[in-house]
PDB file of C-alpha atoms in Angstrom:
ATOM      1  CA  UNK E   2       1.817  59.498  57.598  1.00 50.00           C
ATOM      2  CA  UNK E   3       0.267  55.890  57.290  1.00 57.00           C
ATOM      3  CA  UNK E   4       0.916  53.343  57.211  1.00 69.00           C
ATOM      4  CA  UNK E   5       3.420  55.103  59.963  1.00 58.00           C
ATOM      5  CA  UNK E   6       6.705  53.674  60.398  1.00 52.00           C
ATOM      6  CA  UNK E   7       7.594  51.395  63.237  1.00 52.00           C
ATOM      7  CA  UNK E   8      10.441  50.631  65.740  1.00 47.00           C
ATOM      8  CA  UNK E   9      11.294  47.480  64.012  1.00 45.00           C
ATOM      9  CA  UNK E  10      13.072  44.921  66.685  1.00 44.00           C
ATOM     10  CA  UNK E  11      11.456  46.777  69.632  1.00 40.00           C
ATOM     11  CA  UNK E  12       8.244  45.880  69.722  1.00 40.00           C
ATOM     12  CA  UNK E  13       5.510  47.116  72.587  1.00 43.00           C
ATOM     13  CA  UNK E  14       4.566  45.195  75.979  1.00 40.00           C
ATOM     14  CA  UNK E  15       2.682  42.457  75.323  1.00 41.00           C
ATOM     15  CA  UNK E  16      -0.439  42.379  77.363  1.00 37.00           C
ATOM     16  CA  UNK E  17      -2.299  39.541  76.212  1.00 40.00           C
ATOM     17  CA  UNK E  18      -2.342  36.139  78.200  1.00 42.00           C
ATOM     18  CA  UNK E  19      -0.190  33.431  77.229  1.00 36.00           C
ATOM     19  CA  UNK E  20      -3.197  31.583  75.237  1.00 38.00           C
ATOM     20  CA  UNK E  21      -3.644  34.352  73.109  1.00 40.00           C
ATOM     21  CA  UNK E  22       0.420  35.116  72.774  1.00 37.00           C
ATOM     22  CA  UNK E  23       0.536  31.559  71.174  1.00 43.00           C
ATOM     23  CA  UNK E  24      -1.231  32.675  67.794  1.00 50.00           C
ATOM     24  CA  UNK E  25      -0.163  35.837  67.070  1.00 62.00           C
ATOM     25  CA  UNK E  26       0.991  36.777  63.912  1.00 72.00           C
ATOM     26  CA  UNK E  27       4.681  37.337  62.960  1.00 78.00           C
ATOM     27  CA  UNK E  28       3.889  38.873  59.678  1.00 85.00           C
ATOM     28  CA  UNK E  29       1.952  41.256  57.612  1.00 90.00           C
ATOM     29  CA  UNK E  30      -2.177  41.982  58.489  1.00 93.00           C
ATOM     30  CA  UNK E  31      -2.564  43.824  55.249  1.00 97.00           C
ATOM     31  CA  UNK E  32      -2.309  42.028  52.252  1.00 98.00           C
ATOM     32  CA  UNK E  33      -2.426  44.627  48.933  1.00 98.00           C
ATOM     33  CA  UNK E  34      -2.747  43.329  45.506  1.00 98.00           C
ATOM     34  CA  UNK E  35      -1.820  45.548  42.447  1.00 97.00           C
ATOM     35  CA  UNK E  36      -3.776  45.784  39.721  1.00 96.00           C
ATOM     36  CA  UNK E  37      -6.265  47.308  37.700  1.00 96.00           C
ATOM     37  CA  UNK E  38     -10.533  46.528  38.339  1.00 95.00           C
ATOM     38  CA  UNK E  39     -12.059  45.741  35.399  1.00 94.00           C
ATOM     39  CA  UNK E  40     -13.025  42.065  33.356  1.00 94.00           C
ATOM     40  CA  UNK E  41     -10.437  43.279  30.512  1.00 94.00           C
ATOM     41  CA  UNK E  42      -7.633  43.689  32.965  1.00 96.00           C
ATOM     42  CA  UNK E  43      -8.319  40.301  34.529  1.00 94.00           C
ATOM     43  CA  UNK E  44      -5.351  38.312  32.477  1.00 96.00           C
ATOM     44  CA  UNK E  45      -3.172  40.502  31.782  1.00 96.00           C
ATOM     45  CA  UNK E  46       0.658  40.420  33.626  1.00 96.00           C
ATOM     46  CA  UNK E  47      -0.034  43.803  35.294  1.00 96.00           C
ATOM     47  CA  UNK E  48      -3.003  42.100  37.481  1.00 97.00           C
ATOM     48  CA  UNK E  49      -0.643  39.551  39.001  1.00 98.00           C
ATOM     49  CA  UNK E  50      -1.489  41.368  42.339  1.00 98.00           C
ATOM     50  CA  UNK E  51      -5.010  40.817  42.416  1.00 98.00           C
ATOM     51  CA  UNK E  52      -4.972  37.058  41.059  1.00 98.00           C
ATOM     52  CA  UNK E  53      -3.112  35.976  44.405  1.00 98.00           C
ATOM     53  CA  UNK E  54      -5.413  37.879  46.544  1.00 98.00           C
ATOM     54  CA  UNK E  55      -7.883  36.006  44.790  1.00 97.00           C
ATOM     55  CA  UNK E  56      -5.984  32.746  45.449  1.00 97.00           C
ATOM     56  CA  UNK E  57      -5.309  33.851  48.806  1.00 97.00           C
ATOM     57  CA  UNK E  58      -8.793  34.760  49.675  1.00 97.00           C
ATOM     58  CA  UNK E  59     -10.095  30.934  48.097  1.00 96.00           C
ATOM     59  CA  UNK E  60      -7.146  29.592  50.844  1.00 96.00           C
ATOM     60  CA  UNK E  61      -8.448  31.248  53.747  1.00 95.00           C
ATOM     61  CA  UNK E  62     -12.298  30.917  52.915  1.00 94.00           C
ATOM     62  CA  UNK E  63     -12.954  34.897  52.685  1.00 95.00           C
ATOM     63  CA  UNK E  64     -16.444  34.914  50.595  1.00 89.00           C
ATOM     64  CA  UNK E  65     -17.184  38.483  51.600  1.00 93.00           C
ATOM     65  CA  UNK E  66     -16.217  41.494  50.024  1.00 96.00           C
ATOM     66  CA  UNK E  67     -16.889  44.978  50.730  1.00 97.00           C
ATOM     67  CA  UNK E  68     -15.644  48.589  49.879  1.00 97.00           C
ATOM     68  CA  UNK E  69     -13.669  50.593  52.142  1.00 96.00           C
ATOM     69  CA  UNK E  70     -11.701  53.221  51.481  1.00 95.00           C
ATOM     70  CA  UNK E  71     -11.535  52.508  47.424  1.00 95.00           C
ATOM     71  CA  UNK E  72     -10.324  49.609  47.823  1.00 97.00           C
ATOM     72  CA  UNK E  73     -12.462  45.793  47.866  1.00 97.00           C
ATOM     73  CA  UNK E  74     -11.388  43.552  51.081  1.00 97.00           C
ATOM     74  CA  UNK E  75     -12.358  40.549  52.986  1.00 97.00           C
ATOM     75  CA  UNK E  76     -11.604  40.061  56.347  1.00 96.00           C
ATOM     76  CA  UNK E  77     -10.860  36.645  57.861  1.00 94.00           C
ATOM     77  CA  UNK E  78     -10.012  35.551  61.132  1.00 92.00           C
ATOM     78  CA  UNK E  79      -6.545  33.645  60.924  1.00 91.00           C
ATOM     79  CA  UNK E  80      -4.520  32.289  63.822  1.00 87.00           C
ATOM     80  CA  UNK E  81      -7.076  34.087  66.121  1.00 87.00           C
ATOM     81  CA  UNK E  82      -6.188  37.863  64.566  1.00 90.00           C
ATOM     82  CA  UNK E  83      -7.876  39.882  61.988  1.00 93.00           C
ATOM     83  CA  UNK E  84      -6.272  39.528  58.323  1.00 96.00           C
ATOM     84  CA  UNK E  85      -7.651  41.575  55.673  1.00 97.00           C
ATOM     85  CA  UNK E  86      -7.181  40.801  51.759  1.00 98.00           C
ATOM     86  CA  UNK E  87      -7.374  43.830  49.251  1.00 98.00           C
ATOM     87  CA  UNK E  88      -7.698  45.150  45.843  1.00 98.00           C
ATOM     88  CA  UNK E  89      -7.465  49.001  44.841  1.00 97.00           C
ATOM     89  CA  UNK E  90     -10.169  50.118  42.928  1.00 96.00           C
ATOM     90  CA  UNK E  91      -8.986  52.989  41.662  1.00 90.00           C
ATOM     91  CA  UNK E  92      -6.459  51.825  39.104  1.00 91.00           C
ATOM     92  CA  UNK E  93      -3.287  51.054  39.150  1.00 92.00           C
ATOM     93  CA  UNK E  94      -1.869  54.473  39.017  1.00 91.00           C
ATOM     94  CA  UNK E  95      -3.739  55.446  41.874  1.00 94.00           C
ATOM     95  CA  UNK E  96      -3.087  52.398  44.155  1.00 95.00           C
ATOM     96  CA  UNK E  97      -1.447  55.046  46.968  1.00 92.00           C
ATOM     97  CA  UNK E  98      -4.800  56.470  48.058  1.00 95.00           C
ATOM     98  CA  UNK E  99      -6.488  53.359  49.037  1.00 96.00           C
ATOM     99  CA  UNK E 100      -3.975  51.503  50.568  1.00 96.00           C
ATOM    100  CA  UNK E 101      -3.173  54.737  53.019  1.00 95.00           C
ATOM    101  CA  UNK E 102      -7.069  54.966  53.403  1.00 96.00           C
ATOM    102  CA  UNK E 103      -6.515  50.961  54.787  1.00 96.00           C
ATOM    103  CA  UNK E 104      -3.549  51.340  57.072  1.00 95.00           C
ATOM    104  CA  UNK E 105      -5.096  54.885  58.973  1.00 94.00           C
ATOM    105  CA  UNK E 106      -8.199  52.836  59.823  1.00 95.00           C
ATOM    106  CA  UNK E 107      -7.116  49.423  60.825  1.00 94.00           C
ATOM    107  CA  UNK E 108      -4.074  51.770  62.703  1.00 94.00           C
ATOM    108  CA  UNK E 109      -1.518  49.660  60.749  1.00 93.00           C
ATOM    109  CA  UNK E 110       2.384  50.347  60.342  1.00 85.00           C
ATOM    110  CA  UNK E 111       5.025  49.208  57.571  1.00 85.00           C
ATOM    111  CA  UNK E 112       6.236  46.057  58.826  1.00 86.00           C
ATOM    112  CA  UNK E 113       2.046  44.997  58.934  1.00 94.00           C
ATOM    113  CA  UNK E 114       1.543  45.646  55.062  1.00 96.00           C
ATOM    114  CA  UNK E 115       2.208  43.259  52.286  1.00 97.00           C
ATOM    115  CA  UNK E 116       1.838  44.185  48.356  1.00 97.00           C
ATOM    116  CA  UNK E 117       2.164  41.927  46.320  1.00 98.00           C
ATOM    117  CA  UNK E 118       2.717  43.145  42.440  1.00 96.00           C
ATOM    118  CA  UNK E 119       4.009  42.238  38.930  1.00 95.00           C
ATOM    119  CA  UNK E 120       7.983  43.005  38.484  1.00 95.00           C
ATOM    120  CA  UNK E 121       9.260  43.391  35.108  1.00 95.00           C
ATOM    121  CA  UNK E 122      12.895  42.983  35.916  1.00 94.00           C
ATOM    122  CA  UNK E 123      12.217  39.126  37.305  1.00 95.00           C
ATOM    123  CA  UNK E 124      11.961  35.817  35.260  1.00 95.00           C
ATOM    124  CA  UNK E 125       8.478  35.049  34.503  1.00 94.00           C
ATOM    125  CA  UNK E 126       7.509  32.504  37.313  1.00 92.00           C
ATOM    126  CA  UNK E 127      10.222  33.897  39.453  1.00 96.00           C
ATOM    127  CA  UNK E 128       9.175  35.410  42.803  1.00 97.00           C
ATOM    128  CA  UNK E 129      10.225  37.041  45.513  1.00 96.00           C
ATOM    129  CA  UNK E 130      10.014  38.929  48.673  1.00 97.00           C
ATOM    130  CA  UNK E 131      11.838  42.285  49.642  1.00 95.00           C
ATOM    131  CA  UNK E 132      11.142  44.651  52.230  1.00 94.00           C
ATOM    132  CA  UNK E 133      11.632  48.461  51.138  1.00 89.00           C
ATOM    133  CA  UNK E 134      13.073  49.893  48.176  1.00 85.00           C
ATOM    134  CA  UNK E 135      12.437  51.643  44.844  1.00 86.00           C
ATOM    135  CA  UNK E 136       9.642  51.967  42.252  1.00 85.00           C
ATOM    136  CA  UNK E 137      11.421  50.621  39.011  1.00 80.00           C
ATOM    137  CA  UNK E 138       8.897  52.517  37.569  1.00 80.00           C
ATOM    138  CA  UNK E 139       5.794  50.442  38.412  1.00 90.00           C
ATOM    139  CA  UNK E 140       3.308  52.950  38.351  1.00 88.00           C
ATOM    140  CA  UNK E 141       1.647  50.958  41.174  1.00 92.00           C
ATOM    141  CA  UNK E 142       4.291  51.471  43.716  1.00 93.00           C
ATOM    142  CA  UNK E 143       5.364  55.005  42.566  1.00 94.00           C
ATOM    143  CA  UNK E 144       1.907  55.991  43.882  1.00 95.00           C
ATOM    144  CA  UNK E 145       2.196  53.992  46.971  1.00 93.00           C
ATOM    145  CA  UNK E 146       5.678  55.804  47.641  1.00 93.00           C
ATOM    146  CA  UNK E 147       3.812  59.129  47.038  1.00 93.00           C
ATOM    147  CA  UNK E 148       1.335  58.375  49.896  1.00 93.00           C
ATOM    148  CA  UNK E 149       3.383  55.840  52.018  1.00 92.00           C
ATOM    149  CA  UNK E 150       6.641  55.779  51.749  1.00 92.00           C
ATOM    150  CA  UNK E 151       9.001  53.031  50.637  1.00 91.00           C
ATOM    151  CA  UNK E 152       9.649  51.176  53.825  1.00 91.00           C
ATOM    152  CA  UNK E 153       6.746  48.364  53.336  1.00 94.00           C
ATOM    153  CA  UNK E 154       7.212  44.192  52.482  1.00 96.00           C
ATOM    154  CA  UNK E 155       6.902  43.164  48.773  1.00 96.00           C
ATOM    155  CA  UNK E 156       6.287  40.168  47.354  1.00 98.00           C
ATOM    156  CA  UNK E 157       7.405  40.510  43.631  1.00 96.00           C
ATOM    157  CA  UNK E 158       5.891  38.387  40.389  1.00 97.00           C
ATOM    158  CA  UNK E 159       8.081  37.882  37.554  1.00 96.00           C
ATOM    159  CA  UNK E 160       6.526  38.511  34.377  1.00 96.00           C
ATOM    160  CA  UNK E 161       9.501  39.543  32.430  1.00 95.00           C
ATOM    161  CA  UNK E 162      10.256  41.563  30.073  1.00 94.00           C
ATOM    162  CA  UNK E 163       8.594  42.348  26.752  1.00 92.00           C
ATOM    163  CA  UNK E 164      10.702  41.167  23.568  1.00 89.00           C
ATOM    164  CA  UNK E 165      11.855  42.711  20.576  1.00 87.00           C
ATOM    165  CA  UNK E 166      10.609  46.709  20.861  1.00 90.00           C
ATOM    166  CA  UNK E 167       7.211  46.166  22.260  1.00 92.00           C
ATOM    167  CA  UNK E 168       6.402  48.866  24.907  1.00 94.00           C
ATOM    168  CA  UNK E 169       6.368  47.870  28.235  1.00 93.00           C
ATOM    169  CA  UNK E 170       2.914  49.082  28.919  1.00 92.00           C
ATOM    170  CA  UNK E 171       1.426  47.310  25.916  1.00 95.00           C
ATOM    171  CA  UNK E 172       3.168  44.245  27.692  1.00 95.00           C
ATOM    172  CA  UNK E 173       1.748  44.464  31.267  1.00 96.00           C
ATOM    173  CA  UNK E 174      -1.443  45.191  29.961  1.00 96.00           C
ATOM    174  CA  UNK E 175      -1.535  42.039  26.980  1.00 95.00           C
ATOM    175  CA  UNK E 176      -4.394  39.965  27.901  1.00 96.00           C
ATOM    176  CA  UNK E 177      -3.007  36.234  28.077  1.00 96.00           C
ATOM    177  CA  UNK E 178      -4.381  33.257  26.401  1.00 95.00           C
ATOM    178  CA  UNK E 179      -3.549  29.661  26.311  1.00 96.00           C
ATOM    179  CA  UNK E 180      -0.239  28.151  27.563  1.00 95.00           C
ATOM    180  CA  UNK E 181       0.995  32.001  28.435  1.00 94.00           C
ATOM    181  CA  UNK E 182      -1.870  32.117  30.806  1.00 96.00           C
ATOM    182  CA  UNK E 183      -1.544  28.379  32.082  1.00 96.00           C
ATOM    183  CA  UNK E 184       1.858  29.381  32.902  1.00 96.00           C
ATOM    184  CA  UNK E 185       0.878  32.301  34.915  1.00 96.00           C
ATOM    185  CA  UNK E 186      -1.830  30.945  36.632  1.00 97.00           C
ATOM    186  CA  UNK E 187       1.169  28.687  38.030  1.00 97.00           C
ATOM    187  CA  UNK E 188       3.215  30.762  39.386  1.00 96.00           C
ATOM    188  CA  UNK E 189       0.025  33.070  40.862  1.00 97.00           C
ATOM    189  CA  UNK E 190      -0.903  29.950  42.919  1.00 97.00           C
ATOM    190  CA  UNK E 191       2.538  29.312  44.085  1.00 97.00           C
ATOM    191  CA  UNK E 192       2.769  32.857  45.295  1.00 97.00           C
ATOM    192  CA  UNK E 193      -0.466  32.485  47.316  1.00 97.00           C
ATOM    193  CA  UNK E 194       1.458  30.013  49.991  1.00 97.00           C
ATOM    194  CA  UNK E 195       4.983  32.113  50.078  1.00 97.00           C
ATOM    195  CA  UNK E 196       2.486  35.007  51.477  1.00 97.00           C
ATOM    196  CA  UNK E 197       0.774  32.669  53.965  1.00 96.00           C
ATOM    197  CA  UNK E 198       3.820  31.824  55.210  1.00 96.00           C
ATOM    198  CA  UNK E 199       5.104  35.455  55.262  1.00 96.00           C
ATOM    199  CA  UNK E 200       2.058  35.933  57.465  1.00 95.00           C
ATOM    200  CA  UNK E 201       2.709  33.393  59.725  1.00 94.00           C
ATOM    201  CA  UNK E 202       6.479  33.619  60.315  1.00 94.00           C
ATOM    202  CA  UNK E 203       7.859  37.067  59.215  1.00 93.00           C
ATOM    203  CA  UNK E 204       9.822  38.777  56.208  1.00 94.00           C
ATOM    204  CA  UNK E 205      12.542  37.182  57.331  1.00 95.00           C
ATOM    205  CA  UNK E 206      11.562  33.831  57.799  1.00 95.00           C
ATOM    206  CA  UNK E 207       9.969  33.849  54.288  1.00 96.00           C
ATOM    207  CA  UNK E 208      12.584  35.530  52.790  1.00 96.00           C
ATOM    208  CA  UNK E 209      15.176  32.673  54.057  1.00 95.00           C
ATOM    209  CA  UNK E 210      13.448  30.172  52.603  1.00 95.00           C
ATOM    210  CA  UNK E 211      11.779  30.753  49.632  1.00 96.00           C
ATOM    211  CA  UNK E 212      14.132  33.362  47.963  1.00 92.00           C
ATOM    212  CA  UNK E 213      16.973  31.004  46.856  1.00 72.00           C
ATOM    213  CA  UNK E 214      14.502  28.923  45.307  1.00 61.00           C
TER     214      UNK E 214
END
């Protein structure tokens, strides 16, 4: 099953000259935003996942897109390996069959894939990484746990939770306007650098220094 798990801590012979040893990646290759396609989805809380790859992808300078397996990516060269930025295209629900479709062809396990998704049970503006665990009932990951398992990196966007008795779903889906939106636009572009450096370092690295904050 893809992405297939990995021997995490024992990694394979490296057989690349020292040159090319001194870039390589600690982190994720696969960056996955959640959300849903669409112009009416575009501001709404449950698209938090493709508003950083869309910060992301203005960071690295990826101005190509293209379909592959459901899904829209850009590839970029960074720190002399392939990175590739995507977005599901097959709604939110149904997030599981792209994102396998992605990992069998670039050959990619767990520890390379990074989604990065709304989470109702954190603080709006709150975020933070996590490697494995459940679905909380995003919709989102349940299908990616159907395809994929659990055991892939997160980074997690807190919108919060809806007040009074408003359904969640209504909430995620609530197009935002004025200082609501200014707000989130914040915290999207602060995520965009907590997955570079994810990237560049490793969960762990990332995780030690941005989750406390």
């Amino acid at each position: 099953m893809f992405c297939k798990h990995d021997n995490r801590g024992k990694p394979e012979p490296n057989t690349r000259d020292s040159s090319e040893r001194a870039v390589v990646l600690n982190g994720p290759r696969l960056i996955v935003g959640l959300g849903n396609p669409g112009d009416e989805y575009r501001d709404t809380r449950h698209n938090a996942g493709f508003k950083v790859i869309d910060a992301l992808a203005e960071k690295l300078g990826v101005n190509y897109w293209k379909i592959r397996d459901g899904a829209l990516i850009g590839e970029v060269t960074f720190q002399g390996e392939k990175l590739i930025l995507a977005k599901p295209q097959q709604f939110m629900n149904r997030s599981g069959s792209p994102v396998k479709g992605l990992c069998s062809h670039y050959g990619l396990t767990a520890a390379d894939l990074l989604v990065i998704h709304d989470e109702l049970d954190l603080p709006p503006g709150t975020l933070r990484l996590k490697v494995g665990g459940g679905h909380a009932g995003h919709n989102g990951l349940r299908s990616l746990h159907e395809k994929i398992g659990d055991d892939y990196n997160r980074l997690r966007v807190g919108i919060g939770k809806p007040e009074g008795r408003q359904p969640a779903a209504d909430y995620v889906l609530q197009r935002l306007k004025g200082a609501g939106l200014m707000d989130f636009e914040v915290s999207i572009q602060q995520a965009a650098p907590i997955a570079i450096y994810a990237i560049e370092e490793g969960m762990d690295a990332a995780m030690s220094r941005y989750n406390g904050l």
